[in-house]
mmCIF file of C-alpha atoms in Angstrom:
data_model
loop_
_atom_site.group_PDB
_atom_site.id
_atom_site.type_symbol
_atom_site.label_atom_id
_atom_site.label_comp_id
_atom_site.label_asym_id
_atom_site.label_seq_id
_atom_site.Cartn_x
_atom_site.Cartn_y
_atom_site.Cartn_z
ATOM 1 C CA MET A 275 0.193 -0.012 -0.146
ATOM 2 C CA ALA A 276 2.658 2.515 -1.753
ATOM 3 C CA ASN A 277 0.147 5.615 -1.081
ATOM 4 C CA SER A 278 0.245 5.312 2.558
ATOM 5 C CA GLN A 279 3.420 7.235 3.013
ATOM 6 C CA ALA A 280 1.433 9.958 1.121
ATOM 7 C CA LEU A 281 -0.637 10.667 4.276
ATOM 8 C CA SER A 282 0.978 12.948 6.965
ATOM 9 C CA THR A 283 -0.230 12.785 10.746
ATOM 10 C CA THR A 284 -1.118 16.327 10.404
ATOM 11 C CA PHE A 285 -3.679 15.254 7.738
ATOM 12 C CA GLN A 286 -4.508 11.890 9.544
ATOM 13 C CA THR A 287 -5.400 14.102 13.230
ATOM 14 C CA TYR A 288 -7.028 17.182 11.606
ATOM 15 C CA MET A 289 -8.996 16.228 8.191
ATOM 16 C CA GLU A 290 -12.626 16.215 9.485
ATOM 17 C CA ASN A 291 -15.156 13.925 7.951
ATOM 18 C CA PRO A 292 -18.077 16.078 7.172
ATOM 19 C CA LEU A 293 -20.575 13.178 7.090
ATOM 20 C CA LEU A 294 -20.021 13.455 10.942
ATOM 21 C CA TRP A 295 -22.828 16.386 10.685
ATOM 22 C CA PRO A 296 -25.977 14.619 8.555
ATOM 23 C CA ILE A 297 -25.109 11.832 10.419
ATOM 24 C CA LEU A 298 -25.912 13.795 13.685
ATOM 25 C CA GLU A 299 -28.855 14.957 12.278
ATOM 26 C CA VAL A 300 -30.112 11.611 11.242
ATOM 27 C CA LEU A 301 -29.581 9.914 15.113
ATOM 28 C CA LYS A 302 -31.110 13.279 16.649
ATOM 29 C CA ARG A 303 -34.246 12.197 14.696
ATOM 30 C CA GLN A 304 -33.920 8.587 15.325
ATOM 31 C CA SER A 305 -31.836 7.761 17.820
ATOM 32 C CA SER A 306 -31.289 3.832 17.779
ATOM 33 C CA GLY A 307 -32.141 1.166 15.089
ATOM 34 C CA TRP A 308 -29.638 1.989 12.611
ATOM 35 C CA LYS A 309 -26.609 -0.200 10.794
ATOM 36 C CA VAL A 310 -23.805 0.537 8.934
ATOM 37 C CA HIS A 311 -25.176 -0.223 5.811
ATOM 38 C CA THR A 312 -29.102 1.269 6.642
ATOM 39 C CA LEU A 313 -27.456 4.453 7.650
ATOM 40 C CA ALA A 314 -25.372 4.705 4.414
ATOM 41 C CA ALA A 315 -28.398 4.058 2.480
ATOM 42 C CA HIS A 316 -30.073 6.880 3.759
ATOM 43 C CA LEU A 317 -27.381 9.479 3.526
ATOM 44 C CA SER A 318 -26.984 8.000 -0.320
ATOM 45 C CA GLU A 319 -30.991 8.433 -0.651
ATOM 46 C CA GLN A 320 -30.379 12.215 0.489
ATOM 47 C CA GLY A 321 -27.594 12.381 -2.137
ATOM 48 C CA LEU A 322 -25.023 13.007 0.316
ATOM 49 C CA ILE A 323 -22.747 10.220 -0.526
ATOM 50 C CA PRO A 324 -22.179 9.622 -4.274
ATOM 51 C CA VAL A 325 -21.030 6.272 -5.959
ATOM 52 C CA LEU A 326 -17.767 6.036 -4.706
ATOM 53 C CA ASP A 327 -15.743 2.945 -6.962
ATOM 54 C CA SER A 328 -17.101 1.510 -9.994
ATOM 55 C CA ALA A 329 -16.577 -2.027 -8.397
ATOM 56 C CA ALA A 330 -19.490 -2.704 -6.348
ATOM 57 C CA ASP A 331 -17.872 -4.460 -3.375
ATOM 58 C CA LYS A 332 -14.697 -1.824 -3.268
ATOM 59 C CA ASP A 333 -17.986 0.887 -3.274
ATOM 60 C CA LEU A 334 -19.271 -1.075 -0.323
ATOM 61 C CA PHE A 335 -16.303 -0.912 1.434
ATOM 62 C CA LYS A 336 -15.966 2.509 1.146
ATOM 63 C CA ARG A 337 -18.794 3.667 1.965
ATOM 64 C CA ASN A 338 -18.595 1.843 4.882
ATOM 65 C CA PHE A 339 -15.140 2.990 5.926
ATOM 66 C CA LEU A 340 -16.307 6.566 5.590
ATOM 67 C CA ILE A 341 -19.501 5.920 8.100
ATOM 68 C CA MET A 342 -17.270 4.289 10.400
ATOM 69 C CA ASN A 343 -14.537 6.706 10.325
ATOM 70 C CA ALA A 344 -17.507 9.572 10.508
ATOM 71 C CA LEU A 345 -18.877 7.723 13.770
ATOM 72 C CA TYR A 346 -16.048 7.287 15.498
ATOM 73 C CA GLN A 347 -15.334 11.462 15.432
ATOM 74 C CA LEU A 348 -18.836 11.986 16.251
ATOM 75 C CA GLN A 349 -18.385 9.560 19.425
ATOM 76 C CA GLU A 350 -15.449 11.709 20.596
ATOM 77 C CA ILE A 351 -17.023 15.015 19.682
ATOM 78 C CA LEU A 352 -20.305 14.150 21.604
ATOM 79 C CA TYR A 353 -18.458 12.484 24.602
ATOM 80 C CA PRO A 354 -18.836 12.743 27.847
ATOM 81 C CA LYS A 355 -22.353 14.806 27.294
ATOM 82 C CA ASN A 356 -23.828 12.095 25.055
ATOM 83 C CA TRP A 357 -22.673 8.340 24.184
ATOM 84 C CA LEU A 358 -22.651 7.078 20.634
ATOM 85 C CA GLN A 359 -22.456 3.291 20.536
ATOM 86 C CA VAL A 360 -20.535 2.706 17.451
ATOM 87 C CA GLU A 361 -21.110 -1.143 16.553
ATOM 88 C CA ALA A 362 -21.305 -2.186 12.685
ATOM 89 C CA MET A 363 -24.957 -3.930 13.274
ATOM 90 C CA ASP A 364 -26.279 -1.477 16.300
ATOM 91 C CA ILE A 365 -25.588 2.122 16.183
ATOM 92 C CA ALA A 366 -27.612 4.293 18.785
ATOM 93 C CA LEU A 367 -27.362 7.913 20.248
ATOM 94 C CA LEU A 368 -27.922 7.812 23.889
ATOM 95 C CA PRO A 369 -29.452 11.712 24.753
ATOM 96 C CA VAL A 370 -28.109 11.644 28.240
ATOM 97 C CA PHE A 371 -24.385 10.457 29.563
ATOM 98 C CA SER A 372 -25.139 8.860 32.718
ATOM 99 C CA HIS A 373 -23.499 5.791 33.046
ATOM 100 C CA SER A 374 -19.675 5.677 34.561
ATOM 101 C CA HIS A 375 -18.656 2.425 32.362
ATOM 102 C CA TYR A 376 -19.267 4.181 28.931
ATOM 103 C CA ALA A 377 -16.098 5.333 28.025
ATOM 104 C CA ILE A 378 -13.562 5.585 24.623
ATOM 105 C CA ASP A 379 -11.007 2.871 24.207
ATOM 106 C CA PRO A 380 -8.331 4.413 22.465
ATOM 107 C CA ASP A 381 -6.680 0.710 22.170
ATOM 108 C CA ASP A 382 -9.931 -0.351 20.090
ATOM 109 C CA PRO A 383 -8.618 -2.096 17.215
ATOM 110 C CA LEU A 384 -11.374 -0.834 15.098
ATOM 111 C CA ARG A 385 -11.112 2.757 15.879
ATOM 112 C CA ASP A 386 -7.274 2.379 15.304
ATOM 113 C CA TYR A 387 -8.564 0.553 11.761
ATOM 114 C CA TYR A 388 -11.408 3.199 10.810
ATOM 115 C CA SER A 389 -9.462 6.292 11.815
ATOM 116 C CA ARG A 390 -6.433 5.583 9.521
ATOM 117 C CA TRP A 391 -7.124 6.938 6.288
ATOM 118 C CA GLU A 392 -4.527 5.036 4.422
ATOM 119 C CA HIS A 393 -6.634 1.874 5.197
ATOM 120 C CA TYR A 394 -9.113 3.595 2.392
ATOM 121 C CA GLU A 395 -6.122 3.207 -0.193
ATOM 122 C CA VAL A 396 -5.826 6.501 -1.751
ATOM 123 C CA SER A 397 -3.359 9.325 -1.585
ATOM 124 C CA GLU A 398 -3.472 12.142 0.614
ATOM 125 C CA GLY A 399 -5.088 14.456 -2.239
ATOM 126 C CA GLU A 400 -7.692 12.204 -3.432
ATOM 127 C CA VAL A 401 -9.011 11.857 0.404
ATOM 128 C CA LYS A 402 -8.816 15.533 0.537
ATOM 129 C CA ARG A 403 -10.500 15.840 -2.835
ATOM 130 C CA LEU A 404 -13.375 13.443 -2.090
ATOM 131 C CA LEU A 405 -14.184 15.408 1.721
ATOM 132 C CA ASN A 406 -13.981 18.570 -0.481
ATOM 133 C CA GLU A 407 -16.985 17.139 -2.562
ATOM 134 C CA PHE A 408 -18.470 15.960 0.496
ATOM 135 C CA TRP A 409 -18.682 19.046 2.099
ATOM 136 C CA THR A 410 -19.720 20.826 -0.684
ATOM 137 C CA ARG A 411 -22.726 18.594 -1.184
ATOM 138 C CA TYR A 412 -23.606 19.190 2.550
ATOM 139 C CA GLN A 413 -23.303 22.872 2.127
ATOM 140 C CA ARG A 414 -25.740 22.732 -0.507
ATOM 141 C CA PHE A 415 -27.740 20.337 1.864
ATOM 142 C CA VAL A 416 -27.881 23.039 4.431
ATOM 143 C CA GLY A 417 -28.085 26.103 2.273
ATOM 144 C CA GLY A 418 -24.717 27.537 3.410
ATOM 145 C CA ASP A 419 -23.562 28.004 -0.440
ATOM 146 C CA ASP A 420 -25.940 30.614 -0.557
ATOM 147 C CA ILE A 421 -23.909 32.865 1.881
ATOM 148 C CA LYS A 422 -21.890 35.300 0.448
ATOM 149 C CA THR A 423 -18.064 34.680 0.039
ATOM 150 C CA LEU A 424 -16.426 35.332 3.143
ATOM 151 C CA ASP A 425 -12.498 35.810 3.747
ATOM 152 C CA ARG A 426 -10.235 34.424 6.387
ATOM 153 C CA SER A 427 -10.762 37.526 8.717
ATOM 154 C CA GLN A 428 -14.329 37.415 8.668
ATOM 155 C CA ALA A 429 -14.448 33.595 9.384
ATOM 156 C CA LEU A 430 -12.100 34.319 12.532
ATOM 157 C CA ARG A 431 -14.162 36.907 13.551
ATOM 158 C CA LEU A 432 -17.218 34.546 13.313
ATOM 159 C CA PHE A 433 -15.418 32.038 15.488
ATOM 160 C CA GLU A 434 -13.948 34.816 17.801
ATOM 161 C CA LEU A 435 -10.456 33.772 17.346
ATOM 162 C CA PRO A 436 -7.362 35.366 16.863
ATOM 163 C CA ALA A 437 -5.504 36.273 13.357
ATOM 164 C CA ASP A 438 -3.012 33.873 14.506
ATOM 165 C CA ALA A 439 -5.375 30.922 15.940
ATOM 166 C CA SER A 440 -3.933 27.337 15.477
ATOM 167 C CA SER A 441 -5.097 24.783 13.258
ATOM 168 C CA PHE A 442 -6.050 23.226 16.470
ATOM 169 C CA GLU A 443 -8.165 25.976 17.830
ATOM 170 C CA ILE A 444 -10.106 26.419 14.572
ATOM 171 C CA ARG A 445 -11.279 23.143 14.311
ATOM 172 C CA LYS A 446 -12.047 22.607 18.034
ATOM 173 C CA THR A 447 -13.969 26.577 18.382
ATOM 174 C CA TRP A 448 -15.674 24.802 14.621
ATOM 175 C CA ARG A 449 -16.852 21.598 16.577
ATOM 176 C CA ARG A 450 -18.156 23.458 19.593
ATOM 177 C CA LEU A 451 -20.007 25.795 17.596
ATOM 178 C CA ALA A 452 -21.331 23.569 15.359
ATOM 179 C CA LEU A 453 -22.876 21.552 18.017
ATOM 180 C CA ARG A 454 -24.084 24.546 19.710
ATOM 181 C CA TRP A 455 -25.959 25.622 16.986
ATOM 182 C CA HIS A 456 -26.822 22.824 14.744
ATOM 183 C CA PRO A 457 -30.477 22.873 13.794
ATOM 184 C CA ASP A 458 -31.246 19.380 15.498
ATOM 185 C CA ARG A 459 -29.790 20.317 18.907
ATOM 186 C CA ASP A 460 -31.825 21.846 21.828
ATOM 187 C CA ASN A 461 -31.851 25.686 21.254
ATOM 188 C CA GLY A 462 -30.207 25.211 17.695
ATOM 189 C CA ASN A 463 -30.429 27.712 14.867
ATOM 190 C CA ALA A 464 -30.125 26.538 11.223
ATOM 191 C CA ALA A 465 -29.604 30.417 10.085
ATOM 192 C CA GLN A 466 -26.214 30.582 12.487
ATOM 193 C CA PHE A 467 -25.464 27.080 11.969
ATOM 194 C CA ARG A 468 -25.145 27.766 7.843
ATOM 195 C CA ILE A 469 -23.137 30.818 8.430
ATOM 196 C CA LEU A 470 -20.705 29.098 10.876
ATOM 197 C CA CYS A 471 -20.861 26.270 7.869
ATOM 198 C CA ALA A 472 -19.389 29.149 5.431
ATOM 199 C CA ALA A 473 -17.060 29.996 7.976
ATOM 200 C CA TRP A 474 -15.570 26.685 8.529
ATOM 201 C CA ASN A 475 -15.233 26.135 4.712
ATOM 202 C CA VAL A 476 -12.829 29.153 4.407
ATOM 203 C CA LEU A 477 -10.761 28.184 7.081
ATOM 204 C CA ARG A 478 -10.418 24.465 6.730
ATOM 205 C CA HIS A 479 -8.769 25.181 3.575
ATOM 206 C CA GLU A 480 -5.802 26.510 5.027
ATOM 207 C CA HIS A 481 -4.635 23.297 6.321
#
């Protein structure tokens, strides 16, 4: 797998899977009863996942990989206020995290596998192209592509961050604000979420 050498550590830790936001919408509306393949089918029906490979078996693998990768990222974002159960045949969002025996296992071999983009078997540039396409689809889905183009300084002001904010600070702030204003969250705001999506779309291209 020669392409794995092209996947930098920075890329592996920073690249956000945009499917985690539509998955959150799905789980807020129906918190249990999902399997990886039914979740993938539902997102495909919404036009958020295109055909990923001309070979049916590879297309299925890539869809499953992207869903599992997004689920593990979303689990970290929601923890500890909510617990997202990530199992291929039983995906469930518990609305209130109240059980101390639930904890993220950093040594989970499945988490490790699906967190490593080289297992998708493409170069870093190809993964970036794929996720950029997904993000464009999601922005169109929520109506964020209708917002006027923002520059970096405007985007940072929306995030209430200084001009020298680090990549880590930007992504951390984006996730915090997205969770706060996501329209399917309590006291969420669809218009504010769309504006934040536009700001993130500007800032994420710098990394």
